[in-house]
Coordinates of C-alpha atoms in Angstrom, one line a residue:
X1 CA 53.5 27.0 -1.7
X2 CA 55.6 25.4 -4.4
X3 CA 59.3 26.8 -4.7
X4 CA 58.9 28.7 -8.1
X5 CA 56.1 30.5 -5.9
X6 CA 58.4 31.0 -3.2
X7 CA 61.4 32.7 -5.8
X8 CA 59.1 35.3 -6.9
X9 CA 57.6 35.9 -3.2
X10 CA 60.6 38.9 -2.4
X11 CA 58.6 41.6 -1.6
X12 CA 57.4 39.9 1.5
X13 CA 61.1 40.2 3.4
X14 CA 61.4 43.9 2.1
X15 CA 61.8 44.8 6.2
X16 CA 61.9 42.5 9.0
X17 CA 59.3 42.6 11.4
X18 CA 59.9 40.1 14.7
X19 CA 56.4 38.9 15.2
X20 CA 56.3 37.9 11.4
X21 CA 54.4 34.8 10.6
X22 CA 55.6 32.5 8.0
X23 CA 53.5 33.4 4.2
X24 CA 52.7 29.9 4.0
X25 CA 49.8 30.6 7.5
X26 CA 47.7 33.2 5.6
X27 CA 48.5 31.5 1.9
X28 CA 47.4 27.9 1.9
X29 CA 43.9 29.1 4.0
X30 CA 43.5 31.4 0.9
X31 CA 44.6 29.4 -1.9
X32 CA 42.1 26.7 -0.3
X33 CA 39.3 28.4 0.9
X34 CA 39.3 32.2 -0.7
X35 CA 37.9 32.9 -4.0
X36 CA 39.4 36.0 -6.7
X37 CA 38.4 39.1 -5.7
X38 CA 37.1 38.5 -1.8
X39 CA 38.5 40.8 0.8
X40 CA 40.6 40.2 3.5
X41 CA 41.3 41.6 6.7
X42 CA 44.3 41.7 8.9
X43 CA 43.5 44.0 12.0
X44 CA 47.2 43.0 13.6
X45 CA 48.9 43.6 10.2
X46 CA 52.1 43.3 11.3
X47 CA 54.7 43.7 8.3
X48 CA 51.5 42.7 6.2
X49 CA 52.3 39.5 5.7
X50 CA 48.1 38.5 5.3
X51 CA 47.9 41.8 2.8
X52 CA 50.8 39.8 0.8
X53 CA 49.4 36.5 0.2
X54 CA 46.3 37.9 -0.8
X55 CA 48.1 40.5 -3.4
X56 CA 49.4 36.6 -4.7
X57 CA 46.6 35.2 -5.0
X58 CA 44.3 38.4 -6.5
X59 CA 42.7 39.4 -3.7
X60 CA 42.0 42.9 -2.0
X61 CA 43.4 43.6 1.4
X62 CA 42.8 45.7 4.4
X63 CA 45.5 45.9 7.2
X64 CA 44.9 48.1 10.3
X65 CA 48.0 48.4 13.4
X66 CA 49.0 51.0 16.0
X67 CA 52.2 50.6 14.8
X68 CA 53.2 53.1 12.0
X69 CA 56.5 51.0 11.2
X70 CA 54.0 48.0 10.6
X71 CA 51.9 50.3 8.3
X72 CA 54.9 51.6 6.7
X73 CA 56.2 48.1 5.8
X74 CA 52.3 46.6 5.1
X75 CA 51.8 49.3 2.2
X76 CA 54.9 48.7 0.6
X77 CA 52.9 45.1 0.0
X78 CA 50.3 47.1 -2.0
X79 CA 52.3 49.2 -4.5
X80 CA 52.5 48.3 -7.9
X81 CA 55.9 49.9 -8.9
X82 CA 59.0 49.1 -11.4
X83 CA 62.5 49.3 -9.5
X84 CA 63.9 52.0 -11.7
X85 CA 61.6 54.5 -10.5
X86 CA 62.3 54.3 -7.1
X87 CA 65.5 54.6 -7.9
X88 CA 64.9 57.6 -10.0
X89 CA 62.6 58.9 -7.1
X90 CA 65.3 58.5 -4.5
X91 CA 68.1 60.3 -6.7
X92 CA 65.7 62.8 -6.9
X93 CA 65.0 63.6 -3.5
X94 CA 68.9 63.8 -2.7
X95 CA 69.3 66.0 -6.0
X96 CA 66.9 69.0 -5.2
X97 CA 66.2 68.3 -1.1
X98 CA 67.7 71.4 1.0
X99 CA 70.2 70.3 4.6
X100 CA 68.1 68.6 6.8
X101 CA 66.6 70.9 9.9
X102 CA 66.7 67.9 12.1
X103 CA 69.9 65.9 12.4
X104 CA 70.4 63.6 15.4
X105 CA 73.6 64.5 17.3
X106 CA 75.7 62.5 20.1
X107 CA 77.6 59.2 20.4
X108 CA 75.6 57.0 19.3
X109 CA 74.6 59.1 16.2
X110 CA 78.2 59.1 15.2
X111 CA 79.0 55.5 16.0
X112 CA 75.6 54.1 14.1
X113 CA 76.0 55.9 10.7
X114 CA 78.8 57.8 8.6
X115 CA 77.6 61.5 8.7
X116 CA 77.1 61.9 5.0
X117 CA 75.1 58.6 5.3
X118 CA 72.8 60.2 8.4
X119 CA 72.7 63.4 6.2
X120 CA 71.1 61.0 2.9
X121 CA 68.5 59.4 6.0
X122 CA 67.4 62.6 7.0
X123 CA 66.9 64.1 3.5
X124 CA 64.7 61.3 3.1
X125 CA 63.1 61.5 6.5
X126 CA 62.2 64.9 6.2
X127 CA 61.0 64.3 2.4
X128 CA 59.1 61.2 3.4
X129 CA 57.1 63.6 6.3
X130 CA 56.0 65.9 3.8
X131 CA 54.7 63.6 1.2
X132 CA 54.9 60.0 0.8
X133 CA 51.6 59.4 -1.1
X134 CA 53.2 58.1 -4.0
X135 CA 53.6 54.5 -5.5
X136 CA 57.7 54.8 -5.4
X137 CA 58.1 57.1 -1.9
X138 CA 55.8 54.2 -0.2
X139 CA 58.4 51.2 -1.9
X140 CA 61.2 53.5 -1.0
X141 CA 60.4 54.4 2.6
X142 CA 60.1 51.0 3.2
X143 CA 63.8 49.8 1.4
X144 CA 65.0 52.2 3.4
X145 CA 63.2 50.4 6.8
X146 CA 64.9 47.6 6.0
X147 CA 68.1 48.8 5.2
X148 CA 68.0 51.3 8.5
X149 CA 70.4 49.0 10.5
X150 CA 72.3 45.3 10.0
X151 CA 75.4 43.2 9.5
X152 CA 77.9 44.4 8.2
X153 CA 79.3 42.1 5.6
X154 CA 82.8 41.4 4.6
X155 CA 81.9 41.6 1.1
X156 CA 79.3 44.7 -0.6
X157 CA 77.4 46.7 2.3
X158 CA 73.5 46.1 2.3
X159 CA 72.9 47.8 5.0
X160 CA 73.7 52.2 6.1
X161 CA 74.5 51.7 9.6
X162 CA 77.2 50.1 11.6
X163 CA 77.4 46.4 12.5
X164 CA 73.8 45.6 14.2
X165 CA 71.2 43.1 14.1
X166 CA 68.5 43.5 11.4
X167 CA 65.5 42.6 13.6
X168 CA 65.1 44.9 16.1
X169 CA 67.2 48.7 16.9
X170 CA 70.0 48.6 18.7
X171 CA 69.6 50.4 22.3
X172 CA 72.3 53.1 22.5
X173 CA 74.4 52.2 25.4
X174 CA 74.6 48.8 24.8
X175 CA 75.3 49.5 21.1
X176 CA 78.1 52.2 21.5
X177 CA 79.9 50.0 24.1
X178 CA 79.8 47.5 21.7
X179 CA 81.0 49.6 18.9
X180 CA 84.0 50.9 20.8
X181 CA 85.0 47.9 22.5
X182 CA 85.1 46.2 18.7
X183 CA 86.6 49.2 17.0
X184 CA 84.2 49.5 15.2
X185 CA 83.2 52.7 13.1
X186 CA 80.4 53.6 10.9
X187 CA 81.2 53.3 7.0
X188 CA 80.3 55.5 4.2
X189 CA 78.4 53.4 2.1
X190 CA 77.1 54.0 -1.1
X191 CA 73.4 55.1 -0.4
X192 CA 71.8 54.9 -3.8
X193 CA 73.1 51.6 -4.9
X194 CA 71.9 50.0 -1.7
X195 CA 68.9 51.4 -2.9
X196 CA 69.2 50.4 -6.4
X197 CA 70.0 46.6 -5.4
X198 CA 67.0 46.4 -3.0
X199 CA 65.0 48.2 -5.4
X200 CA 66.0 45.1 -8.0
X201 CA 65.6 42.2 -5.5
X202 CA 62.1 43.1 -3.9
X203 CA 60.1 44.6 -7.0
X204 CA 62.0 43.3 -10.4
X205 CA 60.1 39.8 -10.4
X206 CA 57.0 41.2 -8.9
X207 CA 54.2 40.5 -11.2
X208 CA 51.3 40.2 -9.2
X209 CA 49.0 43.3 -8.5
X210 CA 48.4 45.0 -5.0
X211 CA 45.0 46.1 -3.9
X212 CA 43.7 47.7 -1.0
X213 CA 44.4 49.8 1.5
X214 CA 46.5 50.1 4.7
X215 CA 45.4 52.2 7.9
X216 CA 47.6 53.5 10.6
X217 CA 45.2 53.0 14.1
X218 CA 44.3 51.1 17.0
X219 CA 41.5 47.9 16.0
X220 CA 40.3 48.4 19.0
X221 CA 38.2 51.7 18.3
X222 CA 36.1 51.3 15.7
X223 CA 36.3 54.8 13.9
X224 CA 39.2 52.7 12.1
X225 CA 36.7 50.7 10.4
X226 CA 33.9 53.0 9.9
X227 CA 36.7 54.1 6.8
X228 CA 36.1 51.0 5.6
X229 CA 33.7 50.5 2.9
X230 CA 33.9 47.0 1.0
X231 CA 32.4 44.2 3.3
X232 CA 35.1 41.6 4.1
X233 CA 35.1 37.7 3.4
X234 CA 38.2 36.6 5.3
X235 CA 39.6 37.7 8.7
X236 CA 43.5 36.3 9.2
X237 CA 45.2 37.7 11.8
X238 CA 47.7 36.8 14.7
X239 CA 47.3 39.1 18.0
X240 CA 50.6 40.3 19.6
X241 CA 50.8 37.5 22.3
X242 CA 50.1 38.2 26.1
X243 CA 53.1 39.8 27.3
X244 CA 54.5 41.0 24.2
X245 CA 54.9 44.7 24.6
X246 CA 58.1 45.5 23.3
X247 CA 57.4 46.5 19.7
X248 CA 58.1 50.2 19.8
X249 CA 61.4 50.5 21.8
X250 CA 62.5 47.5 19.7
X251 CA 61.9 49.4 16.6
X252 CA 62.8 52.4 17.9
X253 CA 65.2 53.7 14.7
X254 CA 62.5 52.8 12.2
X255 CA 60.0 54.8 14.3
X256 CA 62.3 57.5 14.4
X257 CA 62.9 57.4 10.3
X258 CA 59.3 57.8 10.6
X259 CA 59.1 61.0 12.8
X260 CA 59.3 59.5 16.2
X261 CA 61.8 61.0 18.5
X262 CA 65.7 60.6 18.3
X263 CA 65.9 58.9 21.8
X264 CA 64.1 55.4 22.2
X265 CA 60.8 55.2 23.4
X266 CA 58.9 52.7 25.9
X267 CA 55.7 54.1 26.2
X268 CA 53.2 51.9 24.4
X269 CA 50.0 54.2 24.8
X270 CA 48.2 52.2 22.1
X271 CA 49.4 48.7 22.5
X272 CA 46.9 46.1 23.8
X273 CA 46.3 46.1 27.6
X274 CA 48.4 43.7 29.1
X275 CA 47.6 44.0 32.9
X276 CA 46.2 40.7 32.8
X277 CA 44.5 37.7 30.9
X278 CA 40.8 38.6 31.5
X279 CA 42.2 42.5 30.5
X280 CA 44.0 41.2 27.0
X281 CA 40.6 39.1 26.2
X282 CA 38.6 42.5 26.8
X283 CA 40.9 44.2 24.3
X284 CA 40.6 41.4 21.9
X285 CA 36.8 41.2 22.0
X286 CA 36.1 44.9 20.8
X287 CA 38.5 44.1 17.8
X288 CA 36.6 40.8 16.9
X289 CA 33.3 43.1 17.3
X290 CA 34.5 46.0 15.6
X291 CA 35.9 43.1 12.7
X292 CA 32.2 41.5 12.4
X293 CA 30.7 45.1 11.6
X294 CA 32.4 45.0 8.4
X295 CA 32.1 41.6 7.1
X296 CA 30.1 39.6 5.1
X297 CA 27.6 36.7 5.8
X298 CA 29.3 33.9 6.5
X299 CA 32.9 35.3 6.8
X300 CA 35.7 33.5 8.2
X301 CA 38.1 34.2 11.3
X302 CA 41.2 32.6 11.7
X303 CA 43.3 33.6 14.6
X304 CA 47.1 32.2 15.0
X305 CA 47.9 32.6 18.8
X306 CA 50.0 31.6 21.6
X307 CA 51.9 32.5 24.3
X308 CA 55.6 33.3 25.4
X309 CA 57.6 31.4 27.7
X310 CA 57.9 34.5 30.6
X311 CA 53.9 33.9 30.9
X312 CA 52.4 31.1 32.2
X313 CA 48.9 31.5 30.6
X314 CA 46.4 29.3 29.0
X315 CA 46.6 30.8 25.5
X316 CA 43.7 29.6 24.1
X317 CA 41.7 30.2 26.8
X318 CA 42.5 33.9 26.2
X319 CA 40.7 33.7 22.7
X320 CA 37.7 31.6 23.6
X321 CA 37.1 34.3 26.5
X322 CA 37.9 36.8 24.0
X323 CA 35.2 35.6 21.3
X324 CA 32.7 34.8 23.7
X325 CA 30.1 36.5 23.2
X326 CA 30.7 38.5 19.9
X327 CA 29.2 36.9 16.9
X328 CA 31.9 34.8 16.2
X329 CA 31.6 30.6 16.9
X330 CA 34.6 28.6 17.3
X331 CA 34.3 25.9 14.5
X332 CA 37.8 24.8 14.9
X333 CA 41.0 25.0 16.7
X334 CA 44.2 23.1 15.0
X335 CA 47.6 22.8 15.9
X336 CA 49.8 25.1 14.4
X337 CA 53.3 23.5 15.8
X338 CA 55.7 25.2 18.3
X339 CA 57.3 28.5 18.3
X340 CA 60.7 27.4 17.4
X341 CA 59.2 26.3 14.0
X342 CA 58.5 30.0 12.8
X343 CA 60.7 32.6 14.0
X344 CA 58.0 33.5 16.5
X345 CA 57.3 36.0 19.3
X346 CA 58.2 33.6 21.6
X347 CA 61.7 33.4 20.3
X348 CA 62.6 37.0 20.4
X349 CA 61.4 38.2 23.8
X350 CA 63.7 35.2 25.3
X351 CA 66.7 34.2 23.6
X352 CA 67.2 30.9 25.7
X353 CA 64.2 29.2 25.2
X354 CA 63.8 25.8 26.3
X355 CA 60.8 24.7 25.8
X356 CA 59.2 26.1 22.6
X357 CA 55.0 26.7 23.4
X358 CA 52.2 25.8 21.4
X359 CA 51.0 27.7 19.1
X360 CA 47.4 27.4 17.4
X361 CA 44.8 28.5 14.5
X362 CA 42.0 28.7 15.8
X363 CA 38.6 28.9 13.3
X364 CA 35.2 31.0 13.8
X365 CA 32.6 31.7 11.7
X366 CA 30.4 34.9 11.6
X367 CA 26.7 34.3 13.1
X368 CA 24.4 37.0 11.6

């Protein structure tokens, strides 16, 4: 991807995501292989970062995840919108939007975010839960994902809450300890220019055109895919790895913006089984199948996969046994460097990592 390409690809970092794969993964295979107009499926969409490249490169996208902040994020990649009407839109919804019935109380409430700042969220919140079909309340739900909690500059704020990381939530104990023992107290920023200079970054030099359709489920059942009607050419995808079952309490905030509950959550009744290798491969296997049903002759799977440093597992023999036996055959398997080289779920479920893993793309072609 040359860098004028890269200066107009914004939109893409609207809300960090911590399994993210780099553009470049789903883009080159695209640009190379994909033609105008094919489909493309992403049935881990992540913070749609497949649904993005095609949108670049003109081609409809389907993403499918369990995870609604994922969705959340991944349709943001599909609106076609100008930044002064989600701006308008989110003025709007302050203007005529009655007091919030729901606002989180305690601590860490009133250490994370000014009052009149948690009373904006929560007009918003509620707003978004009665109707976010639109164009602008999909681009603004998803500013407002990624502007949920971060640094706090010394310069203009960016962000509503008090100092935390961007990535993931910040867990309440730790966080109010922290807060305290730094003296540190929520600001009252100004909600609507945050809004307006996110708006401006993300969506002003956005010319390309989004196309298809994002759906909140779990890939493994296939009622998800029955919805789907167009027949797909291009399957790009990269699994959670084994072990990696931290994405809801991690995002807790965002999932909470969303509806979820005010107090984090670990359950993770939809997440892929993680019991044990041979269990993961069964999981993956009815999401390759249930993929296959929907595709086209001759479509293409490409799978980027490894594994974390807290698991000692053969990661690619978890995909081979996971595609054995579906009508998918391996035609190739290519390095895809080490973890340290992408920001990569390795990283973030150990922050000393010594010894970056492996990570690969692995290559199958449908069998009809």
């Amino acid at each position: 991807m040359d860098k004028t390409l890269k200066a107009k690809t914004r939109l893409n970092g609207i809300c960090p995501y911590f399994t993210m794969f780099p553009l470049d993964f789903p883009y080159s295979i695209l640009e190379e292989h994909g033609s105008r107009g094919e489909w493309v499926l992403d049935p881990f969409c992540g913070r749609g970062t497949t649904i993005y490249a095609s949108r670049l490169l003109g081609m409809p996208s389907i993403g499918i995840d369990s995870s609604p902040v994922a969705t959340a994020i991944s349709e943001a990649k599909l609106v076609n919108i100008k930044p002064g009407h989600i701006v308008s839109t989110a003025i709007k919804i302050l203007k005529n939007a009655e007091e919030p019935s729901d606002i989180p109380t305690g601590e860490f409430w009133e250490l994370a975010f000014h009052k009149n700042v948690l009373n904006s969220l929560c007009k918003f919140r509620e707003s978004f839960l009665r109707n976010c079909r639109s164009d602008s309340r999909k681009a603004l739900r998803a500013i407002i994902l990624g502007a949920l909690h971060g640094p706090r500059p010394k310069s203009k704020q960016s962000y509503f809450s008090n100092q935390s990381q961007r990535t993931y939530a910040p867990k309440p104990n730790y966080a109010v300890n922290y807060w305290k023992r730094k003296g540190l107290l929520p600001e009252e920023v100004d909600v609507i220019e945050i809004i307006r200079e996110k708006a401006d970054r993300y969506f002003g030099l956005e010319k390309s055109q989004g196309m298809g359709k994002i759906i909140v489920g779990d890939s493994r059942n296939n009622k998800y895919f029955q919805k789907i009607q167009s027949q797909v050419n291009w399957v790009i995808t990269s699994p959670p790895y084994y072990g990696m079952s931290s994405y809801i309490p991690d995002q807790w905030l965002r999932s909470w913006f969303l509806g979820d509950s005010s107090q984090v959550n670990y359950s993770s009744p939809e997440q892929l089984n993680h019991l044990s290798p041979d269990h993961f491969s069964s999981a993956l296997k009815k999401v390759w199948e249930n993929s296959s049903d929907i595709c086209a002759q001759n479509a293409t799977l490409v799978i980027r996969f490894g594994s974390i440093n807290t698991r000692n597992v053969d990661a690619l023999e978890i995909i081979k046994k996971s595609l054995c036996q579906t009508r998918w055959k391996i035609k190739n398997i290519k390095s895809a460097g080490f973890a340290s080289q992408g920001r990569r779920q390795a990283i973030h479920i150990n922050s000393k990592v010594s010894n970056p893993r492996e990570e690969y793309d692995i290559w199958a072609n449908l069998n009809c």
